[in-house]
Amino acid sequence: SQQGEEDPQALSIQEGENATMNCSYKTSINNLQWYRQNSGRGLVHLILIRSNEREKHSGRLRVTLDTSKKSSSLLITASRAADTASYFCATDALGGAQKLVFGQGTRLTINP
Amino acid sequence: EPEVTQTPSHQVTQMGQEVILRCVPISNHLYFYWYRQILGQKVEFLVSFYNNEISEKSEIFDDQFSVERPDGSNFTLKIRSTKLEDSAMYFCASNSNGWEAFFGQGTRLTVV
């Protein structure tokens, strides 16, 4: 079944450093999206990358997509304490009803 | 900025009771979804709704679950007879084009 899987499961870095999280999936997709979730809160949409795109930027976020490897990465540059959260990738299957399949997430901790 | 709103934020119910979780999607959106997240686990798709009918549902969405769009603004999830394992965070989401989904803050359901 289609599944997004992130690695690492947990990442702890110092403020100011860059954080890289990876996601892999199994089936062909329309899009891949990244979401952030603060503890016990809702999901905040960060960025969407289409299957025909290879890289996308939004502020301090950089997302890459390699459809041949069925993988994506999310880079957060110059991290801040407020970036502490869980990050999830979510894919929607080609030809599907736009439902999203989420990975397990990466728990990112930024140490001041 | 338009947002998806969910009520209540937290609901505690006795096992076997019926609960209705409410959502107000973004007004010009056409696709509506419910997802759930059991504590510490990934976000799971429950059901998608388009053009006043269910377009897709997961294995989780059994006969105990139902969805309704009773008027032009609300979208509800009903669980007929709650079980302990229904305890989770339930998220409503909507989108306009089938791609970027906007999520509500969630309803934490606790079944005791």
mmCIF file with all atom_site columns, N, CA, C and O in Angstrom, chain B residues 50-82:
data_model
loop_
_atom_site.group_PDB
_atom_site.id
_atom_site.type_symbol
_atom_site.label_atom_id
_atom_site.label_alt_id
_atom_site.label_comp_id
_atom_site.label_asym_id
_atom_site.label_entity_id
_atom_site.label_seq_id
_atom_site.pdbx_PDB_ins_code
_atom_site.Cartn_x
_atom_site.Cartn_y
_atom_site.Cartn_z
_atom_site.occupancy
_atom_site.B_iso_or_equiv
_atom_site.pdbx_formal_charge
_atom_site.auth_seq_id
_atom_site.auth_comp_id
_atom_site.auth_asym_id
_atom_site.auth_atom_id
_atom_site.pdbx_PDB_model_num
ATOM 1   N N  . TYR B 1 50 ? -17.448 14.493 -1.442 1.00 0.00 ? 50 TYR B N  1
ATOM 2   C CA . TYR B 1 50 ? -17.479 15.452 -2.549 1.00 0.00 ? 50 TYR B CA 1
ATOM 3   C C  . TYR B 1 50 ? -18.829 15.375 -3.213 1.00 0.00 ? 50 TYR B C  1
ATOM 4   O O  . TYR B 1 50 ? -19.381 14.280 -3.393 1.00 0.00 ? 50 TYR B O  1
ATOM 5   N N  . ASN B 1 51 ? -19.366 16.518 -3.548 1.00 0.00 ? 51 ASN B N  1
ATOM 6   C CA . ASN B 1 51 ? -20.645 16.570 -4.261 1.00 0.00 ? 51 ASN B CA 1
ATOM 7   C C  . ASN B 1 51 ? -21.738 15.830 -3.477 1.00 0.00 ? 51 ASN B C  1
ATOM 8   O O  . ASN B 1 51 ? -22.527 15.072 -4.045 1.00 0.00 ? 51 ASN B O  1
ATOM 9   N N  . ASN B 1 52 ? -21.731 16.068 -2.183 1.00 0.00 ? 52 ASN B N  1
ATOM 10  C CA . ASN B 1 52 ? -22.745 15.523 -1.279 1.00 0.00 ? 52 ASN B CA 1
ATOM 11  C C  . ASN B 1 52 ? -22.763 14.013 -1.154 1.00 0.00 ? 52 ASN B C  1
ATOM 12  O O  . ASN B 1 52 ? -23.803 13.429 -0.819 1.00 0.00 ? 52 ASN B O  1
ATOM 13  N N  . GLU B 1 53 ? -21.636 13.393 -1.435 1.00 0.00 ? 53 GLU B N  1
ATOM 14  C CA . GLU B 1 53 ? -21.575 11.962 -1.188 1.00 0.00 ? 53 GLU B CA 1
ATOM 15  C C  . GLU B 1 53 ? -20.150 11.537 -0.850 1.00 0.00 ? 53 GLU B C  1
ATOM 16  O O  . GLU B 1 53 ? -19.196 12.244 -1.154 1.00 0.00 ? 53 GLU B O  1
ATOM 17  N N  . ILE B 1 54 ? -20.054 10.385 -0.236 1.00 0.00 ? 54 ILE B N  1
ATOM 18  C CA . ILE B 1 54 ? -18.743 9.838  0.098  1.00 0.00 ? 54 ILE B CA 1
ATOM 19  C C  . ILE B 1 54 ? -18.052 9.416  -1.187 1.00 0.00 ? 54 ILE B C  1
ATOM 20  O O  . ILE B 1 54 ? -18.623 8.687  -2.006 1.00 0.00 ? 54 ILE B O  1
ATOM 21  N N  . SER B 1 55 ? -16.824 9.897  -1.389 1.00 0.00 ? 55 SER B N  1
ATOM 22  C CA . SER B 1 55 ? -16.072 9.509  -2.576 1.00 0.00 ? 55 SER B CA 1
ATOM 23  C C  . SER B 1 55 ? -15.103 8.366  -2.284 1.00 0.00 ? 55 SER B C  1
ATOM 24  O O  . SER B 1 55 ? -14.795 7.572  -3.162 1.00 0.00 ? 55 SER B O  1
ATOM 25  N N  . GLU B 1 56 ? -14.641 8.288  -1.039 1.00 0.00 ? 56 GLU B N  1
ATOM 26  C CA . GLU B 1 56 ? -13.771 7.178  -0.665 1.00 0.00 ? 56 GLU B CA 1
ATOM 27  C C  . GLU B 1 56 ? -13.809 7.038  0.854  1.00 0.00 ? 56 GLU B C  1
ATOM 28  O O  . GLU B 1 56 ? -13.957 8.025  1.566  1.00 0.00 ? 56 GLU B O  1
ATOM 29  N N  . LYS B 1 57 ? -13.663 5.817  1.324  1.00 0.00 ? 57 LYS B N  1
ATOM 30  C CA . LYS B 1 57 ? -13.568 5.602  2.764  1.00 0.00 ? 57 LYS B CA 1
ATOM 31  C C  . LYS B 1 57 ? -12.563 4.504  3.039  1.00 0.00 ? 57 LYS B C  1
ATOM 32  O O  . LYS B 1 57 ? -12.323 3.632  2.196  1.00 0.00 ? 57 LYS B O  1
ATOM 33  N N  . SER B 1 58 ? -11.983 4.559  4.218  1.00 0.00 ? 58 SER B N  1
ATOM 34  C CA . SER B 1 58 ? -10.984 3.563  4.592  1.00 0.00 ? 58 SER B CA 1
ATOM 35  C C  . SER B 1 58 ? -11.645 2.403  5.324  1.00 0.00 ? 58 SER B C  1
ATOM 36  O O  . SER B 1 58 ? -12.834 2.445  5.653  1.00 0.00 ? 58 SER B O  1
ATOM 37  N N  . GLU B 1 59 ? -10.819 1.404  5.613  1.00 0.00 ? 59 GLU B N  1
ATOM 38  C CA . GLU B 1 59 ? -11.322 0.233  6.363  1.00 0.00 ? 59 GLU B CA 1
ATOM 39  C C  . GLU B 1 59 ? -11.764 0.623  7.769  1.00 0.00 ? 59 GLU B C  1
ATOM 40  O O  . GLU B 1 59 ? -12.593 -0.035 8.376  1.00 0.00 ? 59 GLU B O  1
ATOM 41  N N  . ILE B 1 60 ? -11.169 1.686  8.282  1.00 0.00 ? 60 ILE B N  1
ATOM 42  C CA . ILE B 1 60 ? -11.532 2.137  9.631  1.00 0.00 ? 60 ILE B CA 1
ATOM 43  C C  . ILE B 1 60 ? -12.978 2.620  9.653  1.00 0.00 ? 60 ILE B C  1
ATOM 44  O O  . ILE B 1 60 ? -13.692 2.468  10.634 1.00 0.00 ? 60 ILE B O  1
ATOM 45  N N  . PHE B 1 61 ? -13.405 3.215  8.563  1.00 0.00 ? 61 PHE B N  1
ATOM 46  C CA . PHE B 1 61 ? -14.718 3.854  8.474  1.00 0.00 ? 61 PHE B CA 1
ATOM 47  C C  . PHE B 1 61 ? -15.773 2.780  8.261  1.00 0.00 ? 61 PHE B C  1
ATOM 48  O O  . PHE B 1 61 ? -16.242 2.555  7.142  1.00 0.00 ? 61 PHE B O  1
ATOM 49  N N  . ASP B 1 62 ? -16.132 2.105  9.367  1.00 0.00 ? 62 ASP B N  1
ATOM 50  C CA . ASP B 1 62 ? -17.122 1.027  9.259  1.00 0.00 ? 62 ASP B CA 1
ATOM 51  C C  . ASP B 1 62 ? -18.523 1.578  9.522  1.00 0.00 ? 62 ASP B C  1
ATOM 52  O O  . ASP B 1 62 ? -18.745 2.788  9.526  1.00 0.00 ? 62 ASP B O  1
ATOM 53  N N  . ASP B 1 63 ? -19.460 0.668  9.752  1.00 0.00 ? 63 ASP B N  1
ATOM 54  C CA . ASP B 1 63 ? -20.864 1.067  9.885  1.00 0.00 ? 63 ASP B CA 1
ATOM 55  C C  . ASP B 1 63 ? -21.139 1.946  11.108 1.00 0.00 ? 63 ASP B C  1
ATOM 56  O O  . ASP B 1 63 ? -22.221 2.529  11.218 1.00 0.00 ? 63 ASP B O  1
ATOM 57  N N  . GLN B 1 64 ? -20.172 2.006  12.019 1.00 0.00 ? 64 GLN B N  1
ATOM 58  C CA . GLN B 1 64 ? -20.346 2.861  13.197 1.00 0.00 ? 64 GLN B CA 1
ATOM 59  C C  . GLN B 1 64 ? -20.149 4.338  12.869 1.00 0.00 ? 64 GLN B C  1
ATOM 60  O O  . GLN B 1 64 ? -20.516 5.204  13.652 1.00 0.00 ? 64 GLN B O  1
ATOM 61  N N  . PHE B 1 65 ? -19.556 4.585  11.719 1.00 0.00 ? 65 PHE B N  1
ATOM 62  C CA . PHE B 1 65 ? -19.238 5.955  11.335 1.00 0.00 ? 65 PHE B CA 1
ATOM 63  C C  . PHE B 1 65 ? -20.187 6.439  10.242 1.00 0.00 ? 65 PHE B C  1
ATOM 64  O O  . PHE B 1 65 ? -20.614 5.657  9.380  1.00 0.00 ? 65 PHE B O  1
ATOM 65  N N  . SER B 1 66 ? -20.486 7.721  10.275 1.00 0.00 ? 66 SER B N  1
ATOM 66  C CA . SER B 1 66 ? -21.224 8.332  9.175  1.00 0.00 ? 66 SER B CA 1
ATOM 67  C C  . SER B 1 66 ? -20.837 9.798  9.086  1.00 0.00 ? 66 SER B C  1
ATOM 68  O O  . SER B 1 66 ? -20.363 10.386 10.059 1.00 0.00 ? 66 SER B O  1
ATOM 69  N N  . VAL B 1 67 ? -21.008 10.354 7.901  1.00 0.00 ? 67 VAL B N  1
ATOM 70  C CA . VAL B 1 67 ? -20.732 11.771 7.708  1.00 0.00 ? 67 VAL B CA 1
ATOM 71  C C  . VAL B 1 67 ? -21.936 12.424 7.061  1.00 0.00 ? 67 VAL B C  1
ATOM 72  O O  . VAL B 1 67 ? -22.719 11.777 6.358  1.00 0.00 ? 67 VAL B O  1
ATOM 73  N N  . GLU B 1 68 ? -22.047 13.718 7.328  1.00 0.00 ? 68 GLU B N  1
ATOM 74  C CA . GLU B 1 68 ? -23.162 14.483 6.786  1.00 0.00 ? 68 GLU B CA 1
ATOM 75  C C  . GLU B 1 68 ? -22.707 15.892 6.504  1.00 0.00 ? 68 GLU B C  1
ATOM 76  O O  . GLU B 1 68 ? -21.841 16.436 7.199  1.00 0.00 ? 68 GLU B O  1
ATOM 77  N N  . ARG B 1 69 ? -23.326 16.473 5.504  1.00 0.00 ? 69 ARG B N  1
ATOM 78  C CA . ARG B 1 69 ? -23.175 17.906 5.283  1.00 0.00 ? 69 ARG B CA 1
ATOM 79  C C  . ARG B 1 69 ? -24.612 18.449 5.331  1.00 0.00 ? 69 ARG B C  1
ATOM 80  O O  . ARG B 1 69 ? -25.261 18.604 4.306  1.00 0.00 ? 69 ARG B O  1
ATOM 81  N N  . PRO B 1 70 ? -25.078 18.712 6.527  1.00 0.00 ? 70 PRO B N  1
ATOM 82  C CA . PRO B 1 70 ? -26.504 19.013 6.705  1.00 0.00 ? 70 PRO B CA 1
ATOM 83  C C  . PRO B 1 70 ? -26.953 20.341 6.102  1.00 0.00 ? 70 PRO B C  1
ATOM 84  O O  . PRO B 1 70 ? -28.120 20.521 5.796  1.00 0.00 ? 70 PRO B O  1
ATOM 85  N N  . ASP B 1 71 ? -26.005 21.258 5.951  1.00 0.00 ? 71 ASP B N  1
ATOM 86  C CA . ASP B 1 71 ? -26.336 22.546 5.353  1.00 0.00 ? 71 ASP B CA 1
ATOM 87  C C  . ASP B 1 71 ? -25.139 22.996 4.530  1.00 0.00 ? 71 ASP B C  1
ATOM 88  O O  . ASP B 1 71 ? -24.223 22.217 4.301  1.00 0.00 ? 71 ASP B O  1
ATOM 89  N N  . GLY B 1 72 ? -25.128 24.256 4.128  1.00 0.00 ? 72 GLY B N  1
ATOM 90  C CA . GLY B 1 72 ? -24.051 24.693 3.260  1.00 0.00 ? 72 GLY B CA 1
ATOM 91  C C  . GLY B 1 72 ? -22.730 24.926 3.950  1.00 0.00 ? 72 GLY B C  1
ATOM 92  O O  . GLY B 1 72 ? -21.729 25.187 3.283  1.00 0.00 ? 72 GLY B O  1
ATOM 93  N N  . SER B 1 73 ? -22.696 24.804 5.298  1.00 0.00 ? 73 SER B N  1
ATOM 94  C CA . SER B 1 73 ? -21.455 25.167 5.962  1.00 0.00 ? 73 SER B CA 1
ATOM 95  C C  . SER B 1 73 ? -20.874 24.070 6.849  1.00 0.00 ? 73 SER B C  1
ATOM 96  O O  . SER B 1 73 ? -19.673 23.985 6.994  1.00 0.00 ? 73 SER B O  1
ATOM 97  N N  . ASN B 1 74 ? -21.711 23.226 7.423  1.00 0.00 ? 74 ASN B N  1
ATOM 98  C CA . ASN B 1 74 ? -21.201 22.243 8.374  1.00 0.00 ? 74 ASN B CA 1
ATOM 99  C C  . ASN B 1 74 ? -20.905 20.899 7.729  1.00 0.00 ? 74 ASN B C  1
ATOM 100 O O  . ASN B 1 74 ? -21.536 20.504 6.747  1.00 0.00 ? 74 ASN B O  1
ATOM 101 N N  . PHE B 1 75 ? -19.966 20.194 8.327  1.00 0.00 ? 75 PHE B N  1
ATOM 102 C CA . PHE B 1 75 ? -19.602 18.848 7.894  1.00 0.00 ? 75 PHE B CA 1
ATOM 103 C C  . PHE B 1 75 ? -19.380 18.059 9.172  1.00 0.00 ? 75 PHE B C  1
ATOM 104 O O  . PHE B 1 75 ? -18.526 18.427 9.978  1.00 0.00 ? 75 PHE B O  1
ATOM 105 N N  . THR B 1 76 ? -20.155 17.010 9.385  1.00 0.00 ? 76 THR B N  1
ATOM 106 C CA . THR B 1 76 ? -20.110 16.317 10.668 1.00 0.00 ? 76 THR B CA 1
ATOM 107 C C  . THR B 1 76 ? -19.668 14.870 10.516 1.00 0.00 ? 76 THR B C  1
ATOM 108 O O  . THR B 1 76 ? -19.901 14.228 9.476  1.00 0.00 ? 76 THR B O  1
ATOM 109 N N  . LEU B 1 77 ? -19.040 14.379 11.560 1.00 0.00 ? 77 LEU B N  1
ATOM 110 C CA . LEU B 1 77 ? -18.680 12.971 11.670 1.00 0.00 ? 77 LEU B CA 1
ATOM 111 C C  . LEU B 1 77 ? -19.414 12.418 12.881 1.00 0.00 ? 77 LEU B C  1
ATOM 112 O O  . LEU B 1 77 ? -19.273 12.947 13.978 1.00 0.00 ? 77 LEU B O  1
ATOM 113 N N  . LYS B 1 78 ? -20.181 11.373 12.680 1.00 0.00 ? 78 LYS B N  1
ATOM 114 C CA . LYS B 1 78 ? -20.909 10.744 13.773 1.00 0.00 ? 78 LYS B CA 1
ATOM 115 C C  . LYS B 1 78 ? -20.339 9.361  14.024 1.00 0.00 ? 78 LYS B C  1
ATOM 116 O O  . LYS B 1 78 ? -20.106 8.591  13.071 1.00 0.00 ? 78 LYS B O  1
ATOM 117 N N  . ILE B 1 79 ? -20.103 9.065  15.283 1.00 0.00 ? 79 ILE B N  1
ATOM 118 C CA . ILE B 1 79 ? -19.738 7.713  15.685 1.00 0.00 ? 79 ILE B CA 1
ATOM 119 C C  . ILE B 1 79 ? -20.893 7.205  16.518 1.00 0.00 ? 79 ILE B C  1
ATOM 120 O O  . ILE B 1 79 ? -21.222 7.785  17.575 1.00 0.00 ? 79 ILE B O  1
ATOM 121 N N  . ARG B 1 80 ? -21.524 6.135  16.057 1.00 0.00 ? 80 ARG B N  1
ATOM 122 C CA . ARG B 1 80 ? -22.804 5.717  16.649 1.00 0.00 ? 80 ARG B CA 1
ATOM 123 C C  . ARG B 1 80 ? -22.652 5.139  18.049 1.00 0.00 ? 80 ARG B C  1
ATOM 124 O O  . ARG B 1 80 ? -23.380 5.480  18.950 1.00 0.00 ? 80 ARG B O  1
ATOM 125 N N  . SER B 1 81 ? -21.732 4.265  18.230 1.00 0.00 ? 81 SER B N  1
ATOM 126 C CA . SER B 1 81 ? -21.556 3.594  19.518 1.00 0.00 ? 81 SER B CA 1
ATOM 127 C C  . SER B 1 81 ? -20.061 3.516  19.782 1.00 0.00 ? 81 SER B C  1
ATOM 128 O O  . SER B 1 81 ? -19.369 2.619  19.288 1.00 0.00 ? 81 SER B O  1
ATOM 129 N N  . THR B 1 82 ? -19.563 4.480  20.542 1.00 0.00 ? 82 THR B N  1
ATOM 130 C CA . THR B 1 82 ? -18.116 4.628  20.675 1.00 0.00 ? 82 THR B CA 1
ATOM 131 C C  . THR B 1 82 ? -17.490 3.467  21.439 1.00 0.00 ? 82 THR B C  1
ATOM 132 O O  . THR B 1 82 ? -18.084 2.894  22.357 1.00 0.00 ? 82 THR B O  1
#
